Coordinates of C-alpha atoms in Angstrom, one line a residue:
M152 CA -152.4 3.6 154.7
T153 CA -151.1 5.6 157.7
K154 CA -151.6 9.4 157.2
P155 CA -148.5 11.5 157.6
F156 CA -148.1 13.5 160.9
L157 CA -147.0 16.6 159.0
S158 CA -147.8 17.2 155.3
I159 CA -146.4 20.0 153.2
R160 CA -148.5 20.0 150.0
A161 CA -147.4 21.9 146.9
V162 CA -146.2 24.9 148.9
R163 CA -145.2 27.8 146.8
K164 CA -143.9 31.1 147.9
T165 CA -143.3 34.2 145.7
F166 CA -141.9 37.6 146.4
G167 CA -143.1 39.7 143.5
A168 CA -141.9 38.0 140.4
F169 CA -139.3 35.9 142.3
V170 CA -140.3 32.3 143.1
A171 CA -138.5 31.4 146.4
V172 CA -140.2 28.0 146.8
H173 CA -141.6 25.9 143.9
D174 CA -144.5 23.6 144.8
V175 CA -142.6 21.7 147.6
T176 CA -144.4 18.5 148.8
I177 CA -143.1 16.5 151.7
D178 CA -144.8 14.0 154.1
V179 CA -143.2 13.7 157.5
P180 CA -144.0 10.8 159.9
K181 CA -144.2 11.4 163.6
G182 CA -140.9 11.4 165.4
E183 CA -138.8 11.9 162.3
F184 CA -135.7 14.1 162.2
L185 CA -135.9 15.7 158.8
T186 CA -133.2 18.2 157.6
F187 CA -133.7 20.8 154.9
L188 CA -130.3 21.1 153.4
G189 CA -129.0 23.3 150.6
P190 CA -127.0 26.4 149.7
S191 CA -128.1 29.9 150.8
G192 CA -131.2 31.1 149.0
S193 CA -132.4 27.6 148.0
G194 CA -135.8 28.0 149.8
K195 CA -135.2 25.8 152.9
S196 CA -135.8 28.5 155.5
T197 CA -138.7 30.0 153.6
T198 CA -140.3 26.5 153.6
L199 CA -139.7 26.2 157.4
Y200 CA -141.2 29.7 158.0
A201 CA -144.3 28.6 156.1
I202 CA -144.7 25.7 158.5
A203 CA -144.1 28.0 161.5
G204 CA -146.6 30.5 160.2
F205 CA -144.1 33.4 160.0
Q206 CA -144.8 33.6 156.2
D207 CA -148.0 32.6 154.4
P208 CA -147.4 30.4 151.3
S209 CA -148.6 31.9 148.1
S210 CA -150.3 28.6 147.4
G211 CA -150.4 25.1 148.7
D212 CA -151.1 23.9 152.3
V213 CA -149.5 22.7 155.5
L214 CA -151.3 20.1 157.5
L215 CA -150.7 18.8 161.0
E216 CA -152.5 15.5 161.7
D217 CA -154.6 16.1 158.6
K218 CA -155.7 19.6 159.7
S219 CA -154.7 22.7 157.8
L220 CA -152.5 25.2 159.7
L221 CA -152.9 28.1 157.2
S222 CA -155.7 29.8 159.2
V223 CA -153.9 29.3 162.5
P224 CA -151.7 32.2 163.7
S225 CA -148.1 31.3 164.3
H226 CA -148.4 31.8 168.1
K227 CA -151.3 29.3 168.3
R228 CA -149.7 26.6 166.2
N229 CA -148.0 25.2 169.3
I230 CA -144.8 24.6 167.3
G231 CA -141.4 25.0 169.0
M232 CA -138.7 27.1 167.3
V233 CA -135.0 27.5 167.8
F234 CA -133.1 30.1 165.7
Q235 CA -129.4 30.8 165.0
R236 CA -129.6 33.7 167.4
Y237 CA -130.5 32.4 170.8
T238 CA -133.2 35.1 171.4
L239 CA -133.0 34.7 175.2
F240 CA -134.3 37.4 177.5
P241 CA -131.2 38.9 179.0
H242 CA -133.0 40.2 182.1
L243 CA -134.4 36.8 182.9
S244 CA -132.5 33.9 184.5
V245 CA -132.1 30.6 182.8
A246 CA -135.0 29.1 184.7
E247 CA -137.2 32.1 184.0
N248 CA -136.3 31.9 180.2
V249 CA -137.4 28.2 180.1
A250 CA -140.5 29.0 182.1
F251 CA -141.6 31.9 179.9
P252 CA -143.6 29.9 177.3
L253 CA -145.4 28.1 180.1
R254 CA -146.2 31.3 181.9
V255 CA -147.8 32.9 178.8
R256 CA -149.9 29.7 178.5
H257 CA -151.0 30.2 182.1
R258 CA -149.8 26.8 183.3
P259 CA -150.0 26.1 187.0
D260 CA -147.0 27.0 189.1
A261 CA -146.4 23.4 190.1
E262 CA -146.3 22.3 186.5
V263 CA -144.0 25.2 185.5
K264 CA -141.5 24.3 188.3
R265 CA -141.6 20.6 187.3
K266 CA -141.2 21.3 183.6
V267 CA -138.3 23.8 184.1
A268 CA -136.5 21.2 186.2
D269 CA -137.2 18.5 183.6
M270 CA -136.0 20.6 180.7
L271 CA -132.8 21.8 182.4
S272 CA -132.0 18.2 183.3
L273 CA -132.7 17.2 179.6
V274 CA -130.1 19.8 178.4
R275 CA -127.8 19.1 181.3
L276 CA -127.9 22.6 182.7
E277 CA -129.4 21.8 186.1
N278 CA -126.8 23.9 187.9
F279 CA -127.3 26.9 185.8
A280 CA -130.9 27.7 186.7
D281 CA -130.1 31.0 188.5
R282 CA -127.6 32.3 186.0
F283 CA -128.3 34.9 183.3
P284 CA -127.7 34.5 179.6
G285 CA -124.8 36.9 179.6
A286 CA -122.9 34.6 181.9
L287 CA -123.3 31.6 179.6
S288 CA -121.2 30.4 176.6
G289 CA -122.8 30.3 173.1
G290 CA -123.4 26.5 173.4
Q291 CA -125.0 26.9 176.8
Q292 CA -127.3 29.7 175.5
Q293 CA -128.4 27.5 172.6
R294 CA -129.2 24.6 175.0
V295 CA -131.3 27.0 177.1
A296 CA -133.1 28.0 173.9
L297 CA -133.7 24.4 173.1
A298 CA -135.0 23.7 176.6
R299 CA -137.4 26.7 176.3
A300 CA -138.7 25.5 172.9
L301 CA -139.4 22.0 174.3
A302 CA -140.9 23.1 177.6
Y303 CA -144.5 23.2 176.5
D304 CA -144.3 19.8 174.7
P305 CA -144.7 21.0 171.1
P306 CA -145.6 18.3 168.6
I307 CA -143.0 19.7 166.2
L308 CA -139.6 21.4 166.8
L309 CA -138.3 23.7 164.0
M310 CA -134.6 24.6 164.1
D311 CA -133.2 27.2 161.7
E312 CA -129.4 27.1 161.4
P313 CA -129.2 26.8 165.2
L314 CA -125.4 25.9 165.3
S315 CA -124.0 28.1 162.6
A316 CA -122.7 30.8 165.0
L317 CA -120.7 28.2 167.0
D318 CA -117.2 27.0 166.3
K319 CA -116.6 23.5 164.9
K320 CA -115.8 21.7 168.1
L321 CA -118.8 23.2 169.9
R322 CA -121.1 22.4 166.9
Q323 CA -120.1 18.8 167.1
E324 CA -120.8 18.7 170.9
I325 CA -124.2 20.3 170.5
Q326 CA -125.0 18.0 167.5
A327 CA -124.5 15.0 169.9
E328 CA -126.8 16.7 172.4
I329 CA -129.5 17.3 169.8
R330 CA -129.3 13.6 168.7
R331 CA -129.6 12.5 172.3
I332 CA -132.6 14.8 173.0
H333 CA -134.3 13.7 169.9
R334 CA -133.8 10.1 170.9
E335 CA -135.1 10.7 174.5
T336 CA -138.1 12.9 173.6
G337 CA -139.2 11.5 170.2
V338 CA -140.3 14.9 169.1
T339 CA -140.6 15.5 165.4
I340 CA -137.8 17.8 164.2
L341 CA -137.4 19.8 161.0
Y342 CA -133.9 21.2 160.9
V343 CA -132.4 23.8 158.4
T344 CA -128.7 23.8 157.7
H345 CA -126.3 24.5 154.8
D346 CA -123.7 22.1 156.4
Q347 CA -123.9 18.7 154.7
E348 CA -121.8 17.0 157.5
E349 CA -124.2 18.3 160.1
A350 CA -127.2 17.0 158.0
L351 CA -125.6 13.6 157.6
H352 CA -124.8 13.3 161.3
L353 CA -128.2 14.3 162.6
S354 CA -130.9 13.3 160.2
D355 CA -133.2 10.4 159.6
R356 CA -133.9 11.9 156.1
I357 CA -132.5 14.8 154.2
A358 CA -134.4 17.0 151.7
L359 CA -131.8 18.7 149.5
F360 CA -133.0 22.0 148.1
K361 CA -131.8 23.7 145.0
E362 CA -133.3 27.0 143.7
G363 CA -136.6 26.5 145.6
R364 CA -137.1 22.9 144.6
I365 CA -136.3 19.6 146.3
E366 CA -133.6 18.0 144.2
Q367 CA -133.7 14.7 146.2
I368 CA -135.1 13.4 149.5
G369 CA -134.0 10.3 151.3
T370 CA -131.6 9.1 154.0
G371 CA -128.0 10.4 154.0
E372 CA -126.8 7.1 152.6
D373 CA -129.4 7.4 149.7
L374 CA -128.1 10.8 148.7
Y375 CA -124.5 9.8 149.1
V376 CA -124.5 6.4 147.4
R377 CA -127.3 7.0 144.9
P378 CA -127.3 10.7 144.0
A379 CA -130.1 11.6 141.7
S380 CA -128.2 14.4 139.9
E381 CA -124.8 16.0 139.5
F382 CA -125.9 18.7 142.0
V383 CA -126.6 16.1 144.7
A384 CA -123.3 14.3 144.0
G385 CA -121.4 17.5 144.3
F386 CA -123.2 18.9 147.3
I387 CA -123.2 15.7 149.5
G388 CA -119.6 14.6 150.1
N389 CA -116.7 15.1 147.7
S390 CA -116.8 14.1 144.1
N391 CA -114.6 13.9 141.0
F392 CA -116.1 14.6 137.6
L393 CA -114.5 13.6 134.4
P394 CA -115.7 14.4 130.9
A395 CA -116.6 11.4 128.8
E396 CA -118.5 10.3 125.7
H397 CA -121.4 7.8 126.0
L398 CA -120.9 4.8 123.7
E399 CA -123.8 2.5 124.6
T400 CA -126.0 1.2 127.4
A401 CA -126.8 -2.5 127.6
A402 CA -128.6 -4.4 130.3
G403 CA -128.5 -1.3 132.5
A404 CA -124.7 -0.9 132.3
A405 CA -123.3 2.1 130.4
T406 CA -120.0 2.2 128.5
V407 CA -118.1 5.5 128.0
R408 CA -114.9 6.7 126.4
L409 CA -112.8 9.0 128.6
A410 CA -110.8 12.0 127.3
D411 CA -107.6 9.9 127.3
G412 CA -109.3 7.3 125.0
S413 CA -109.7 4.6 127.7
I414 CA -113.0 2.7 127.7
V415 CA -114.9 2.2 131.0
T416 CA -117.9 -0.2 131.1
G417 CA -120.4 -1.2 133.8
L418 CA -121.4 2.3 134.8
T419 CA -124.7 3.4 136.3
A420 CA -126.4 6.2 134.3
A421 CA -128.7 8.7 136.0
E422 CA -130.8 8.8 132.8
P423 CA -130.9 7.4 129.3
F424 CA -128.1 8.7 127.0
S425 CA -127.8 8.6 123.3
K426 CA -124.7 7.3 121.5
G427 CA -122.0 9.9 121.3
Q428 CA -123.6 12.1 123.9
K429 CA -121.3 14.1 126.2
V430 CA -121.6 13.0 129.8
R431 CA -119.8 13.5 133.1
L432 CA -118.4 10.5 135.1
M433 CA -118.6 10.9 138.8
V434 CA -116.5 8.9 141.3
R435 CA -115.9 9.6 145.0
P436 CA -112.3 10.2 146.2
E437 CA -112.5 7.2 148.6
A438 CA -113.6 4.9 145.8
L439 CA -110.3 5.5 144.0
S440 CA -107.2 3.4 144.8
L441 CA -103.6 3.2 143.7
T442 CA -103.9 -0.6 143.7
P443 CA -106.1 -2.6 141.3
G444 CA -109.1 -4.5 142.4
P445 CA -110.8 -7.5 140.8
A446 CA -113.1 -5.4 138.6
S447 CA -111.1 -2.2 138.3
A448 CA -111.1 0.5 135.6
A449 CA -107.8 2.4 135.3
L450 CA -106.8 5.9 134.7
A451 CA -103.3 7.2 133.8
V452 CA -102.4 10.2 135.9
D453 CA -99.6 12.4 137.1
I454 CA -99.3 12.9 140.9
V455 CA -99.5 16.6 141.8
D456 CA -99.4 16.5 145.6
T457 CA -99.8 14.1 148.5
A458 CA -100.8 14.7 152.2
F459 CA -100.9 12.3 155.2
F460 CA -104.1 12.2 157.4
G461 CA -103.4 9.3 159.7
D462 CA -105.7 6.5 158.4
R463 CA -105.8 8.1 154.9
R464 CA -103.7 10.0 152.5
R465 CA -105.0 12.6 150.1
V466 CA -103.5 12.4 146.7
V467 CA -104.1 15.1 144.1
A468 CA -103.6 13.7 140.6
R469 CA -104.0 15.2 137.1
T470 CA -105.3 13.4 134.0
P471 CA -103.7 13.8 130.5
G472 CA -106.7 16.1 129.7
G473 CA -105.8 18.4 132.6
D474 CA -108.6 17.4 135.0
E475 CA -107.6 17.2 138.7
I476 CA -108.7 14.2 140.7
D477 CA -108.9 13.9 144.5
V478 CA -107.9 10.4 145.6
R479 CA -108.3 9.4 149.3
P480 CA -107.3 5.8 149.7
T481 CA -106.3 4.2 153.0
S482 CA -102.7 4.8 153.9
D483 CA -101.8 1.1 153.8
T484 CA -102.8 0.9 150.1
I485 CA -100.2 3.5 149.0
D486 CA -96.5 3.0 148.4
P487 CA -95.2 6.4 149.6
A488 CA -92.2 6.1 147.3
G489 CA -94.5 5.6 144.3
A490 CA -97.1 8.3 145.0
T491 CA -94.9 11.4 145.0
A492 CA -95.4 14.7 143.3
G493 CA -94.3 14.6 139.7
S494 CA -94.5 10.9 139.3
G495 CA -96.7 9.0 136.8
Q496 CA -99.2 6.6 138.3
R497 CA -102.3 4.6 137.6
I498 CA -105.4 4.9 139.7
F499 CA -108.2 2.4 139.8
F500 CA -111.9 2.3 140.7
D501 CA -114.8 -0.1 140.5
P502 CA -117.2 1.1 137.7
A503 CA -120.1 0.0 139.9
A504 CA -119.1 2.9 142.3
A505 CA -119.3 5.5 139.6
F506 CA -122.2 7.4 138.1
L507 CA -122.9 9.2 134.8
F508 CA -124.7 12.5 134.5
P509 CA -125.4 14.7 131.5
A510 CA -122.7 17.2 130.6

């Protein structure tokens, strides 16, 4: 069996009585882009800092190529780091900023010159070598920080919310640059963000944190299509949740009664449920339609509002029990005259696209 390139083993971090990270264990293969995703305070940055050596774990271990890093000071771990703040030296030029980690490692001048040129080419800032950070945009400064972090060929690059200070358009542009750089360099990247769209766009795998624990780890598709919990379903993408009563599960397919009395069969349950147990049915907005399919369950609703988004419409509907539902079918499946605010309507979904979670 191939040993992991980086192994985080039962890492725990406490601050007094508060447990920030609960025994987190992750194996990371070489060259992977792994994102730590979660809300603020969920333990993702604390875990990253334990890898970087900025904070010692209270227990557990961090191994790089099967060697523990715990006794290695942060400045000797040879790990690249990019922060939300660009942390560039304002009195140094772009080229001098990129050269700085090479200079402190006493690399030969010829190597420094070559690596600076290579890194500025990688981040497409060849013509900015003599400029100073104050003359650069936020996106350009972050690219300089990325070039500096990669200049000394670190085995791992850690990135802590590097794009959160940028506007949406610039974030998307830099995301594309990060994907390209990862593809071209093959460096192992551990990336922290609270933005699920950013995580889905960038990552090979995502570790979703909740209250210091990993709730689920897998590809973005795994977390979106097969969420392990209601938290995962609610955090990754948009979801509708409807109260229901579990009636039975047979051959792996669950049957429930919704609040309006309708029966839905063929559902996937996140865990075993007893008869009569209160549950929550989750279905994605794009899995709902205003036209029936071959194996559709139906819900009677009142249309509250509609909005047009080009290839899709957003329909807000309300069930007889008062639950609001977000429906996002393709525009060509909606009769605009039928789906108007105040009108009664039936919406449909394939039970195989829905999940049950405990209430």
